């Protein structure tokens, strides 16, 4: 007798809850759009730029997370793909005045043929004169970032096909190597006709990269595509590869295909992010695409939660905030001030250590390391307060933001390697007191070990009993055979 | 046994490496002769200069690559921060021979660091930090070094030794702070941490040392010019041509004999083979790992000092360590990661590909040369080796792993 399992309050696929969640999501998006609209009107240029940068880097981190989080491969070559997308977009969207300037400049290495490459000329070639007016700049920009993404995806295919056969850390080094090769060869004479060598070129329109609507549109598109992918059969295959490559292969997952597919899609969005990034910067230069960029993305992913799209966006917000609003850290202060800052930092670190040890119930709560930190804090404060000699002079904390981010990454890796959200996605249930206390009935019945009647719920137990009965019925004649064999 | 081997490896296959090497040499000689007939410039002196540069660069890469290969051999971590350790070693040397004598507080701090390094080195042979000799070295060392740092201008050789000790301490602290808590973590987390440490050191270097290219010209007889003639062509170089390979050779021999002859070296080899079992047999694996970081960082510091001497200047800290570091890692992989001789062989290959290969395809009126691309050779070789023979030239099973 089949028993109908009624959906419980904890059930993830309850249709009512689903409708509610979708409605809440739409509401949140609506509120978000409204807030963005208000911020664009009220907020300072700096804020708008920071928001745009958040969205651009969000595109990059969400796409990098497809490789690093969903596919479980550590890829360190994202800046290379962004470079390809960025240079393509930059070259195709260069305005006419800038082209003339480059053509007449003596140091430039670009030729007339490469400078003739632009979306306008392409559209003219197709006879679409209507799309080359200043009003339709956005169509050209769309085409340019799409082409940039395609080129980056092609590069991803070229890079991924041979290298994805390697395992773990070798693969990381090879992707790093490819990223650096892309950057190092971009300035050589193979490509300098397109990239203008080490000089790069200014004069890319920043109308789109600095617009909240364009960048957040791109981010929404990226999140939509990548989350759809994550929950599709492709995404599940990718997660299976992340968990155990050999087991996934044994279950019939085409490992190489899924890896290359993930890599190519990620490279496409990296190219799109590169195009927007170039537009945000208003020009192209080689040092806009250093390994540093990939490092920032790694910090964002690790801080937010590897594998979780919402977590990664949270991490990106942190990184962008530090980058855009951390400039007080890099200003020139007197050495006394710096000593006080150091003292406060050490004291905070000691407090954090005590808190951590308390929460983890480690004893003694005051580890000797904390005493060292406290001692250092006291010493720094003492020197600052007493010694007049060191108070003279100022010191500029050049690079403090990067130091802060790298320390943040080390701390996260040591104390919470899963990041803020781990692999879980944001869910409305967090706010509605619907914490799941255990697996759903469906999960219980699916899971062989948990469906053991001793562990299962009432429903699971009933299902197990039925199954047992059914097996007893069919196996009854063979049961004696079994015993005989034993 | 011989029968077994011959069935596994047919005769032609055993001679394959030799044939490949001979073929390569023949190609190189042919190319050199061809170039000699094309231009007056490409005489014996031209190629000898390239050869010398290759050997020097290869030796420098070897010093860095040994650190990578030892660490990878034991904890399977690509120590991304090793290039930055190399950078710190170079700058520490610089600050030891230029701005000594220090003010007293700085001298005391530096003396404590150096003494700690010295004690760790002596401990390698005594077995315990509580050993009376180690403690004695510590007590005398602090006093002597404080006086030495606050009273004298250090000669170059002392600066190198001091920098090796200080950088060794840096390696130890990186291991202690960043890697020890992650011993049981997934390897990707470990690699990300290593990248973070590398980034941290780059920016701290930028903040603490300098943010521009720094001239590195110590007062040492090693840089006195040395001129000779080969086949009628003058070659002008300096004594570094001898010094760098000799220093590398001495350090590599010292390291190899440490690994093969001492108790701790035996423990290192055991941990490289199987850390878990070694631990069960009473090897303190954490201590072994700390030792590899100490030794690797010391070699990298020596490499950094030699690097500055060779090129006459140090790049700014944020970029100085990256390329040499990653190329040395490529060298370690090419040679066969985990193997000491492999690292040296791989480093020489990278050195030769960067200098000698570019000399074989130089700039001529009809061809622009391949010098522009020389930074990419290491990556290309790395990728090729990983795809064709992931165990490297000196494959894992053939060599002694450390």
Short mmCIF file of C-alpha atoms in Angstrom, two decimals, chain A residues 329 331-348 373-397 400, chain B residues 105 109 207:
data_model
loop_
_atom_site.label_atom_id
_atom_site.label_comp_id
_atom_site.label_asym_id
_atom_site.label_seq_id
_atom_site.Cartn_x
_atom_site.Cartn_y
_atom_site.Cartn_z
CA UNK A 329 44.69 53.32 4.50
CA UNK A 331 47.53 58.08 2.97
CA UNK A 332 50.45 59.67 4.69
CA UNK A 333 50.21 59.74 8.47
CA UNK A 334 52.71 60.50 11.20
CA UNK A 335 54.60 57.51 12.51
CA UNK A 336 52.91 57.98 15.86
CA UNK A 337 49.53 57.48 14.25
CA UNK A 338 50.79 54.37 12.49
CA UNK A 339 52.02 52.97 15.78
CA UNK A 340 48.62 53.53 17.33
CA UNK A 341 46.99 51.88 14.34
CA UNK A 342 49.34 48.90 14.65
CA UNK A 343 48.64 48.71 18.37
CA UNK A 344 44.88 48.75 17.80
CA UNK A 345 45.18 46.10 15.07
CA UNK A 346 47.20 43.80 17.31
CA UNK A 347 44.78 44.31 20.19
CA UNK A 348 41.84 43.52 17.89
CA UNK A 373 49.79 39.97 20.38
CA UNK A 374 48.79 41.86 23.52
CA UNK A 375 52.45 42.47 24.32
CA UNK A 376 53.08 43.78 20.81
CA UNK A 377 50.06 46.07 21.06
CA UNK A 378 51.24 47.41 24.42
CA UNK A 379 54.78 47.90 23.14
CA UNK A 380 53.61 49.79 20.06
CA UNK A 381 51.31 52.02 22.11
CA UNK A 382 54.05 52.61 24.67
CA UNK A 383 56.61 53.59 22.04
CA UNK A 384 54.11 55.91 20.40
CA UNK A 385 53.17 57.53 23.69
CA UNK A 386 56.64 57.87 25.19
CA UNK A 387 59.39 58.19 22.63
CA UNK A 388 59.44 61.65 21.01
CA UNK A 389 62.08 60.59 18.47
CA UNK A 390 59.83 58.26 16.49
CA UNK A 391 56.95 60.72 16.37
CA UNK A 392 58.90 62.80 13.88
CA UNK A 393 58.32 62.08 10.27
CA UNK A 394 55.45 60.64 8.28
CA UNK A 395 54.91 57.36 6.53
CA UNK A 396 52.82 56.54 3.53
CA UNK A 397 51.05 53.19 3.67
CA UNK A 400 48.01 48.76 2.45
CA UNK B 105 67.34 49.03 18.36
CA UNK B 109 66.03 43.11 16.43
CA UNK B 207 56.21 49.20 1.65
#
